[in-house]
Amino acid sequence: MEYLVLAITAILIKNILLAEYLGNCPFIGVSKKMDTAIGMGMAVIFTIALSSTITWAIQKYALVPLDIVYLQTVVFILVIAALVQLVEMFLKKAAPPLYKALGIFLPLITTNCAVLGIAVLNIRRGHTFIEMLVFSIASAVGFTIALILIAGLRERFEITHIPRPLQGTAIGLVTAGLMALAFFGFAGVDSALKALQ
Amino acid sequence: MFTPTLFLLGLGFGAAIMLVVASKVFYVWEDPKIQEVEESLLGANCGGCGYPGCSAAAAAVVAGKAGANVCVAGGSEIALKVAAVMGIEVEVSEPEIAYSSCRYNLEDADTKYVYSGVPDCRAAAAYGGGPKECPIGCIGLGTCYRSCPFGAISMSEYGLPVFDRDRCRGCGICVEVCPKDIIYLSSTTARMTGDFRTDECTTPCQRACPTGVDIPGYVRQITMGNFEEAVRIVKERCPLPLIVGRICPAPCEMDCRRALVDRSVGINTLKRFVADHEMKSGKRIHPLRAAGTGKRVAVIGGGAQGLTTAYYLACLGHEPTIYESTGRLGGIVRYVIPPARLPEKVLDWEIQGILDAGVKAETEKTAGRDFTIASLLGEGFRAVALATGGLDGRSIMPGGGEVFRAVPGVFLLVDFLSVISKRDDFRTGGTVYIFGGGTSAVEAARACLRGGARQTVIISPSGRQEMIDRGIDLDGAEREGMRFLFSTVICGLSGRDESLSGLRLIREDCTAEDVPADMLILSTGRVSDLVFAGSAGGNDDPGSWKTLDSYRMNPDNRYDDIFGLKELGVLNDNLAVVRSIARGRRIARSIHLYLGGKEQDPPVNQIRKGMKILNTKDIRGVEPARRNLSSPGIPAGSYSDPDVLFGETEIDAGLTEEMALNEAGRCLDCGLICYRKSGSSDPRGPKDHTS
């Protein structure tokens, strides 16, 4: 139950994109088509689950014992970048169809702040291993849901009258803002859930 | 101080080593040619080739799945570059250009409602398929025009897309984007080899025409005075307009929608007018002269069907040679039609035009006597087409002893019974198939069994009960050792050199089956329409041959007389010259597909006889206009005139230019359900792909 509340909180209430405002670059960049949005979402779930685990372990077994926690950001970026490269190579060899499906999204994720953000949040909130895993995957799922939702909206922009100055990224940002407001409606659900508990 | 430095160094070093090891362990070999090919492609990632992006297309080329001409948007220039990288030959094909067949804007077409929503066809199509009654009507909101990356589409003042032939690169983005699926990529090659589809705007006259000439297309060109263009359109489907224009029974005019108002448009007479115009001008017009492929094809038979097959093969870049048993080309048309209807000089001019298109002809060469199909294949012909039409081997070889033997191992029942089986030394071994359901088939089977046949099988297109009704003692025959296959037709032969080795049967459940056979006896003698291809088993099996699957291969219509599976041993249905031409063109299609290494797929959504196609019989708002086709100066009943009788004067002089323009003006320029009402905003429609 505790994990369920954590997951629902991460997916809907504290959505990584719409409440935490992390990973807005792919949110605008690859949300023009449903297919690419789904591909990106899947790649993000995969990478975040993996990178959070590794960074969590590094934090616990290297940075804290060595007392160099201030190097966290640098180390995490380095680890995530190397990890994504490794995953890319591994997939290319072991699972070519998956590699083709995730394709160009993997290198894009290297520089995705949501990946780093979730890794850092896990540490900051002092998650246990299982909490970390649930939170990371749920956050990534929340990212994917938000991405798919906006892609569905933006596909309809193609055939809609939009004033010229607002076309493209501008209307995308306006939509993202409105979506964030809509997601704001979930606020308080978590305390209600906790109360139920 | 040292700990963090060492830690970071160590971590970085560790990650580097890990990546190095990983790159070795997970190394995937990629052909460097993929990169090279990709660089020579256009790089627009338009997806017009059917692959997701240029790199996928490059990979397909290197893998041998796509040819050097994979880049449709790049054209021959890019194809040459790719070919240079790959070291392969380019197959230069005619570029495909987008066009839409819809010629009626919202004002002139019947509409269901007035649409005033988002100005995009896709949005309009979401409301009951768009405002037009016609399910394949253009909505006209310009989605294709906005999607074109090459600026090749503009919207005409009538609100219909106009395609710029020079700018269009055939990428197919507009085809994708159109919600009504009415934009096609087409080329003269596609129109020559294709047939009308159910999802295309066709008119009653087009569907009635066996050859499928774009009748509204050429009539429209006549109204605009473009007589040469009209000839070009006609010749895309019918290469003998001078002949057809004079002797065609014109089934198209039977179905003309104008007849619901007053009288049908003189469609065939107009065809004759433009063909005569071409002859008078002395300038030959050919719709297409594709780049030469150097592939030789033999066509047996120099009649309308053989001439048509050879003409289209020549247009598509191949090198056809006609083998004609008589001294002159023309077949039945030359020997049967009286010269007063079809003067010899007209016929000669028409045939000379076919030869000028790149067709060679060998006259006085008879199959089975001067050459055989195997000998032709041995001479380097890639395929041999039998276009013997209405004549069979028997009727042109009178006299005892001579038997039909154009096709190895295939005999006529009449020859077999009257000559071969009566020979004292008649012996046969192996498996004999007899096609026919009559008593004489059983008699022949008996003779074969006597002659030592291991197995004798009678193939009947009819069922068991029908044969019993015909008075055949099936049980008795089976006791004698004959086998029967009911409701079966033959659709192919295979063999090696001068002997037959197998048959391809189509059974009642529409499945094809290959059976070994050493001899085939046909109750009727028409083996026309078969195409023999050499080296059936690839290059390492010289001497073997087999027939191509029929263009009529369509399981739904096994017995349909035009597109069905009436093959060997069934009387052909070339009742009129147009029918022969239609078959000749489709045979050319089969050969073209075979020579290009493509499958003999039946065209998708092809319109077949008896299909229900959207139509209208309710014509309103059309003023009657007088039909005037009677030629001045030739009195009726002038057959008694010796000049007419011996072909000095034609019985019908054809139309004058004024009459032709008047007659063409009577055309309603129909669509599926649209037609030009009197006083419509756009009396002739926008210029289409053919203009």
PDB file of N, CA and C in Angstrom, chain B residues 37-107:
ATOM      1  N   VAL B  37      26.284   4.437 -49.360  1.00  0.00           N
ATOM      2  CA  VAL B  37      25.032   4.552 -50.101  1.00  0.00           C
ATOM      3  C   VAL B  37      24.176   5.660 -49.504  1.00  0.00           C
ATOM      4  N   GLU B  38      24.151   5.707 -48.161  1.00  0.00           N
ATOM      5  CA  GLU B  38      23.320   6.714 -47.509  1.00  0.00           C
ATOM      6  C   GLU B  38      23.773   8.112 -47.891  1.00  0.00           C
ATOM      7  N   GLU B  39      25.099   8.265 -48.002  1.00  0.00           N
ATOM      8  CA  GLU B  39      25.619   9.588 -48.375  1.00  0.00           C
ATOM      9  C   GLU B  39      25.198   9.982 -49.779  1.00  0.00           C
ATOM     10  N   SER B  40      25.056   8.994 -50.657  1.00  0.00           N
ATOM     11  CA  SER B  40      24.685   9.348 -52.029  1.00  0.00           C
ATOM     12  C   SER B  40      23.172   9.519 -52.186  1.00  0.00           C
ATOM     13  N   LEU B  41      22.413   9.137 -51.174  1.00  0.00           N
ATOM     14  CA  LEU B  41      20.964   9.365 -51.265  1.00  0.00           C
ATOM     15  C   LEU B  41      20.633  10.826 -50.991  1.00  0.00           C
ATOM     16  N   LEU B  42      19.366  11.157 -51.211  1.00  0.00           N
ATOM     17  CA  LEU B  42      18.950  12.558 -51.144  1.00  0.00           C
ATOM     18  C   LEU B  42      19.014  13.107 -49.718  1.00  0.00           C
ATOM     19  N   GLY B  43      18.749  12.246 -48.733  1.00  0.00           N
ATOM     20  CA  GLY B  43      18.834  12.687 -47.341  1.00  0.00           C
ATOM     21  C   GLY B  43      17.628  13.447 -46.849  1.00  0.00           C
ATOM     22  N   ALA B  44      16.523  13.395 -47.625  1.00  0.00           N
ATOM     23  CA  ALA B  44      15.327  14.136 -47.202  1.00  0.00           C
ATOM     24  C   ALA B  44      14.505  13.336 -46.195  1.00  0.00           C
ATOM     25  N   ASN B  45      14.825  12.040 -46.038  1.00  0.00           N
ATOM     26  CA  ASN B  45      14.072  11.159 -45.142  1.00  0.00           C
ATOM     27  C   ASN B  45      12.567  11.248 -45.383  1.00  0.00           C
ATOM     28  N   CYS B  46      12.182  11.361 -46.655  1.00  0.00           N
ATOM     29  CA  CYS B  46      10.764  11.570 -46.961  1.00  0.00           C
ATOM     30  C   CYS B  46       9.958  10.292 -46.830  1.00  0.00           C
ATOM     31  N   GLY B  47      10.638   9.148 -46.934  1.00  0.00           N
ATOM     32  CA  GLY B  47       9.918   7.885 -46.798  1.00  0.00           C
ATOM     33  C   GLY B  47       9.161   7.485 -48.042  1.00  0.00           C
ATOM     34  N   GLY B  48       9.378   8.189 -49.143  1.00  0.00           N
ATOM     35  CA  GLY B  48       8.686   7.873 -50.390  1.00  0.00           C
ATOM     36  C   GLY B  48       9.027   6.499 -50.937  1.00  0.00           C
ATOM     37  N   CYS B  49      10.213   5.997 -50.545  1.00  0.00           N
ATOM     38  CA  CYS B  49      10.662   4.695 -51.035  1.00  0.00           C
ATOM     39  C   CYS B  49       9.992   3.556 -50.304  1.00  0.00           C
ATOM     40  N   GLY B  50       9.330   3.867 -49.202  1.00  0.00           N
ATOM     41  CA  GLY B  50       8.691   2.813 -48.435  1.00  0.00           C
ATOM     42  C   GLY B  50       9.533   2.343 -47.264  1.00  0.00           C
ATOM     43  N   TYR B  51      10.758   2.870 -47.141  1.00  0.00           N
ATOM     44  CA  TYR B  51      11.589   2.527 -45.985  1.00  0.00           C
ATOM     45  C   TYR B  51      11.580   3.702 -45.018  1.00  0.00           C
ATOM     46  N   PRO B  52      11.724   3.411 -43.723  1.00  0.00           N
ATOM     47  CA  PRO B  52      11.707   4.529 -42.764  1.00  0.00           C
ATOM     48  C   PRO B  52      13.015   5.307 -42.783  1.00  0.00           C
ATOM     49  N   GLY B  53      13.111   6.259 -43.657  1.00  0.00           N
ATOM     50  CA  GLY B  53      14.297   7.112 -43.702  1.00  0.00           C
ATOM     51  C   GLY B  53      15.354   6.608 -44.651  1.00  0.00           C
ATOM     52  N   CYS B  54      16.319   7.502 -44.947  1.00  0.00           N
ATOM     53  CA  CYS B  54      17.333   7.200 -45.955  1.00  0.00           C
ATOM     54  C   CYS B  54      18.275   6.091 -45.503  1.00  0.00           C
ATOM     55  N   SER B  55      18.589   6.011 -44.186  1.00  0.00           N
ATOM     56  CA  SER B  55      19.551   4.991 -43.762  1.00  0.00           C
ATOM     57  C   SER B  55      18.940   3.603 -43.900  1.00  0.00           C
ATOM     58  N   ALA B  56      17.649   3.493 -43.640  1.00  0.00           N
ATOM     59  CA  ALA B  56      16.987   2.201 -43.809  1.00  0.00           C
ATOM     60  C   ALA B  56      16.971   1.808 -45.286  1.00  0.00           C
ATOM     61  N   ALA B  57      16.764   2.813 -46.139  1.00  0.00           N
ATOM     62  CA  ALA B  57      16.773   2.549 -47.572  1.00  0.00           C
ATOM     63  C   ALA B  57      18.162   2.087 -48.006  1.00  0.00           C
ATOM     64  N   ALA B  58      19.190   2.740 -47.473  1.00  0.00           N
ATOM     65  CA  ALA B  58      20.568   2.379 -47.810  1.00  0.00           C
ATOM     66  C   ALA B  58      20.850   0.941 -47.380  1.00  0.00           C
ATOM     67  N   ALA B  59      20.393   0.590 -46.176  1.00  0.00           N
ATOM     68  CA  ALA B  59      20.596  -0.774 -45.683  1.00  0.00           C
ATOM     69  C   ALA B  59      19.902  -1.770 -46.601  1.00  0.00           C
ATOM     70  N   ALA B  60      18.718  -1.399 -47.078  1.00  0.00           N
ATOM     71  CA  ALA B  60      17.962  -2.294 -47.966  1.00  0.00           C
ATOM     72  C   ALA B  60      18.701  -2.489 -49.292  1.00  0.00           C
ATOM     73  N   VAL B  61      19.313  -1.418 -49.787  1.00  0.00           N
ATOM     74  CA  VAL B  61      20.060  -1.522 -51.041  1.00  0.00           C
ATOM     75  C   VAL B  61      21.243  -2.468 -50.855  1.00  0.00           C
ATOM     76  N   VAL B  62      21.987  -2.278 -49.756  1.00  0.00           N
ATOM     77  CA  VAL B  62      23.173  -3.097 -49.519  1.00  0.00           C
ATOM     78  C   VAL B  62      22.769  -4.558 -49.298  1.00  0.00           C
ATOM     79  N   ALA B  63      21.617  -4.752 -48.645  1.00  0.00           N
ATOM     80  CA  ALA B  63      21.143  -6.113 -48.405  1.00  0.00           C
ATOM     81  C   ALA B  63      20.570  -6.743 -49.674  1.00  0.00           C
ATOM     82  N   GLY B  64      20.478  -5.943 -50.734  1.00  0.00           N
ATOM     83  CA  GLY B  64      19.970  -6.478 -51.999  1.00  0.00           C
ATOM     84  C   GLY B  64      18.458  -6.537 -52.065  1.00  0.00           C
ATOM     85  N   LYS B  65      17.800  -5.930 -51.072  1.00  0.00           N
ATOM     86  CA  LYS B  65      16.338  -5.961 -51.068  1.00  0.00           C
ATOM     87  C   LYS B  65      15.753  -4.869 -51.959  1.00  0.00           C
ATOM     88  N   ALA B  66      16.537  -3.838 -52.197  1.00  0.00           N
ATOM     89  CA  ALA B  66      16.058  -2.754 -53.052  1.00  0.00           C
ATOM     90  C   ALA B  66      17.079  -2.520 -54.152  1.00  0.00           C
ATOM     91  N   GLY B  67      16.596  -2.007 -55.264  1.00  0.00           N
ATOM     92  CA  GLY B  67      17.473  -1.730 -56.386  1.00  0.00           C
ATOM     93  C   GLY B  67      18.162  -0.387 -56.210  1.00  0.00           C
ATOM     94  N   ALA B  68      19.016  -0.055 -57.188  1.00  0.00           N
ATOM     95  CA  ALA B  68      19.719   1.223 -57.118  1.00  0.00           C
ATOM     96  C   ALA B  68      18.749   2.387 -57.254  1.00  0.00           C
ATOM     97  N   ASN B  69      17.572   2.111 -57.812  1.00  0.00           N
ATOM     98  CA  ASN B  69      16.607   3.186 -58.025  1.00  0.00           C
ATOM     99  C   ASN B  69      15.662   3.335 -56.837  1.00  0.00           C
ATOM    100  N   VAL B  70      16.161   2.971 -55.649  1.00  0.00           N
ATOM    101  CA  VAL B  70      15.302   2.999 -54.461  1.00  0.00           C
ATOM    102  C   VAL B  70      14.770   4.396 -54.165  1.00  0.00           C
ATOM    103  N   CYS B  71      15.597   5.414 -54.413  1.00  0.00           N
ATOM    104  CA  CYS B  71      15.200   6.779 -54.052  1.00  0.00           C
ATOM    105  C   CYS B  71      14.267   7.338 -55.114  1.00  0.00           C
ATOM    106  N   VAL B  72      12.969   7.349 -54.817  1.00  0.00           N
ATOM    107  CA  VAL B  72      12.014   7.811 -55.810  1.00  0.00           C
ATOM    108  C   VAL B  72      12.094   9.322 -56.009  1.00  0.00           C
ATOM    109  N   ALA B  73      12.431  10.003 -54.925  1.00  0.00           N
ATOM    110  CA  ALA B  73      12.484  11.458 -55.029  1.00  0.00           C
ATOM    111  C   ALA B  73      13.738  11.913 -55.770  1.00  0.00           C
ATOM    112  N   GLY B  74      14.792  11.109 -55.699  1.00  0.00           N
ATOM    113  CA  GLY B  74      16.067  11.504 -56.288  1.00  0.00           C
ATOM    114  C   GLY B  74      16.147  11.294 -57.785  1.00  0.00           C
ATOM    115  N   GLY B  75      15.336  10.366 -58.291  1.00  0.00           N
ATOM    116  CA  GLY B  75      15.329  10.120 -59.728  1.00  0.00           C
ATOM    117  C   GLY B  75      16.576   9.399 -60.201  1.00  0.00           C
ATOM    118  N   SER B  76      16.800   9.473 -61.513  1.00  0.00           N
ATOM    119  CA  SER B  76      17.862   8.674 -62.118  1.00  0.00           C
ATOM    120  C   SER B  76      19.256   9.140 -61.689  1.00  0.00           C
ATOM    121  N   GLU B  77      19.377  10.436 -61.372  1.00  0.00           N
ATOM    122  CA  GLU B  77      20.681  10.983 -60.966  1.00  0.00           C
ATOM    123  C   GLU B  77      21.224  10.252 -59.736  1.00  0.00           C
ATOM    124  N   ILE B  78      20.352  10.162 -58.712  1.00  0.00           N
ATOM    125  CA  ILE B  78      20.722   9.485 -57.475  1.00  0.00           C
ATOM    126  C   ILE B  78      20.921   7.999 -57.745  1.00  0.00           C
ATOM    127  N   ALA B  79      20.070   7.447 -58.576  1.00  0.00           N
ATOM    128  CA  ALA B  79      20.160   6.016 -58.878  1.00  0.00           C
ATOM    129  C   ALA B  79      21.533   5.684 -59.458  1.00  0.00           C
ATOM    130  N   LEU B  80      22.033   6.566 -60.326  1.00  0.00           N
ATOM    131  CA  LEU B  80      23.354   6.334 -60.937  1.00  0.00           C
ATOM    132  C   LEU B  80      24.442   6.361 -59.871  1.00  0.00           C
ATOM    133  N   LYS B  81      24.326   7.306 -58.920  1.00  0.00           N
ATOM    134  CA  LYS B  81      25.320   7.413 -57.840  1.00  0.00           C
ATOM    135  C   LYS B  81      25.326   6.143 -57.002  1.00  0.00           C
ATOM    136  N   VAL B  82      24.120   5.712 -56.620  1.00  0.00           N
ATOM    137  CA  VAL B  82      24.000   4.507 -55.795  1.00  0.00           C
ATOM    138  C   VAL B  82      24.572   3.308 -56.548  1.00  0.00           C
ATOM    139  N   ALA B  83      24.240   3.238 -57.832  1.00  0.00           N
ATOM    140  CA  ALA B  83      24.721   2.122 -58.639  1.00  0.00           C
ATOM    141  C   ALA B  83      26.248   2.121 -58.683  1.00  0.00           C
ATOM    142  N   ALA B  84      26.844   3.326 -58.727  1.00  0.00           N
ATOM    143  CA  ALA B  84      28.298   3.424 -58.762  1.00  0.00           C
ATOM    144  C   ALA B  84      28.900   2.885 -57.462  1.00  0.00           C
ATOM    145  N   VAL B  85      28.287   3.213 -56.340  1.00  0.00           N
ATOM    146  CA  VAL B  85      28.787   2.720 -55.046  1.00  0.00           C
ATOM    147  C   VAL B  85      28.676   1.202 -54.979  1.00  0.00           C
ATOM    148  N   MET B  86      27.520   0.702 -55.408  1.00  0.00           N
ATOM    149  CA  MET B  86      27.250  -0.721 -55.266  1.00  0.00           C
ATOM    150  C   MET B  86      27.845  -1.546 -56.399  1.00  0.00           C
ATOM    151  N   GLY B  87      28.214  -0.863 -57.494  1.00  0.00           N
ATOM    152  CA  GLY B  87      28.730  -1.603 -58.642  1.00  0.00           C
ATOM    153  C   GLY B  87      27.671  -2.481 -59.286  1.00  0.00           C
ATOM    154  N   ILE B  88      26.431  -1.995 -59.294  1.00  0.00           N
ATOM    155  CA  ILE B  88      25.369  -2.770 -59.938  1.00  0.00           C
ATOM    156  C   ILE B  88      24.756  -1.970 -61.074  1.00  0.00           C
ATOM    157  N   GLU B  89      23.958  -2.664 -61.865  1.00  0.00           N
ATOM    158  CA  GLU B  89      23.290  -2.008 -62.985  1.00  0.00           C
ATOM    159  C   GLU B  89      22.069  -1.245 -62.470  1.00  0.00           C
ATOM    160  N   VAL B  90      21.799  -0.124 -63.084  1.00  0.00           N
ATOM    161  CA  VAL B  90      20.585   0.595 -62.695  1.00  0.00           C
ATOM    162  C   VAL B  90      19.468   0.134 -63.606  1.00  0.00           C
ATOM    163  N   GLU B  91      18.329  -0.064 -63.006  1.00  0.00           N
ATOM    164  CA  GLU B  91      17.166  -0.335 -63.830  1.00  0.00           C
ATOM    165  C   GLU B  91      16.414   0.978 -63.914  1.00  0.00           C
ATOM    166  N   VAL B  92      16.601   1.690 -64.997  1.00  0.00           N
ATOM    167  CA  VAL B  92      15.963   2.996 -65.103  1.00  0.00           C
ATOM    168  C   VAL B  92      14.482   2.774 -65.379  1.00  0.00           C
ATOM    169  N   SER B  93      13.661   3.223 -64.462  1.00  0.00           N
ATOM    170  CA  SER B  93      12.232   3.087 -64.714  1.00  0.00           C
ATOM    171  C   SER B  93      11.631   4.472 -64.829  1.00  0.00           C
ATOM    172  N   GLU B  94      10.521   4.503 -65.517  1.00  0.00           N
ATOM    173  CA  GLU B  94       9.852   5.775 -65.733  1.00  0.00           C
ATOM    174  C   GLU B  94       9.421   6.344 -64.386  1.00  0.00           C
ATOM    175  N   PRO B  95       9.669   7.623 -64.111  1.00  0.00           N
ATOM    176  CA  PRO B  95       9.279   8.177 -62.812  1.00  0.00           C
ATOM    177  C   PRO B  95       7.762   8.181 -62.661  1.00  0.00           C
ATOM    178  N   GLU B  96       7.314   7.984 -61.427  1.00  0.00           N
ATOM    179  CA  GLU B  96       5.886   7.994 -61.164  1.00  0.00           C
ATOM    180  C   GLU B  96       5.473   9.377 -60.672  1.00  0.00           C
ATOM    181  N   ILE B  97       4.375   9.839 -61.174  1.00  0.00           N
ATOM    182  CA  ILE B  97       3.890  11.183 -60.884  1.00  0.00           C
ATOM    183  C   ILE B  97       2.528  11.066 -60.207  1.00  0.00           C
ATOM    184  N   ALA B  98       2.287  11.962 -59.249  1.00  0.00           N
ATOM    185  CA  ALA B  98       1.003  11.921 -58.543  1.00  0.00           C
ATOM    186  C   ALA B  98      -0.098  12.500 -59.420  1.00  0.00           C
ATOM    187  N   TYR B  99      -1.271  11.942 -59.286  1.00  0.00           N
ATOM    188  CA  TYR B  99      -2.433  12.552 -59.913  1.00  0.00           C
ATOM    189  C   TYR B  99      -3.681  12.145 -59.153  1.00  0.00           C
ATOM    190  N   SER B 100      -4.727  12.909 -59.314  1.00  0.00           N
ATOM    191  CA  SER B 100      -5.999  12.568 -58.697  1.00  0.00           C
ATOM    192  C   SER B 100      -7.017  12.461 -59.806  1.00  0.00           C
ATOM    193  N   SER B 101      -7.876  11.462 -59.725  1.00  0.00           N
ATOM    194  CA  SER B 101      -8.818  11.264 -60.828  1.00  0.00           C
ATOM    195  C   SER B 101     -10.087  12.094 -60.649  1.00  0.00           C
ATOM    196  N   CYS B 102     -10.241  12.747 -59.504  1.00  0.00           N
ATOM    197  CA  CYS B 102     -11.482  13.498 -59.277  1.00  0.00           C
ATOM    198  C   CYS B 102     -11.467  14.809 -60.062  1.00  0.00           C
ATOM    199  N   ARG B 103     -12.496  15.045 -60.854  1.00  0.00           N
ATOM    200  CA  ARG B 103     -12.530  16.245 -61.697  1.00  0.00           C
ATOM    201  C   ARG B 103     -13.703  17.159 -61.345  1.00  0.00           C
ATOM    202  N   TYR B 104     -14.387  16.850 -60.255  1.00  0.00           N
ATOM    203  CA  TYR B 104     -15.567  17.653 -59.917  1.00  0.00           C
ATOM    204  C   TYR B 104     -15.370  18.365 -58.591  1.00  0.00           C
ATOM    205  N   ASN B 105     -15.537  19.683 -58.615  1.00  0.00           N
ATOM    206  CA  ASN B 105     -15.389  20.418 -57.373  1.00  0.00           C
ATOM    207  C   ASN B 105     -16.699  20.358 -56.589  1.00  0.00           C
ATOM    208  N   LEU B 106     -16.685  20.952 -55.402  1.00  0.00           N
ATOM    209  CA  LEU B 106     -17.845  20.861 -54.524  1.00  0.00           C
ATOM    210  C   LEU B 106     -19.102  21.480 -55.145  1.00  0.00           C
ATOM    211  N   GLU B 107     -18.887  22.466 -56.018  1.00  0.00           N
ATOM    212  CA  GLU B 107     -20.028  23.149 -56.615  1.00  0.00           C
ATOM    213  C   GLU B 107     -20.783  22.245 -57.591  1.00  0.00           C
TER     214      GLU B 107
END
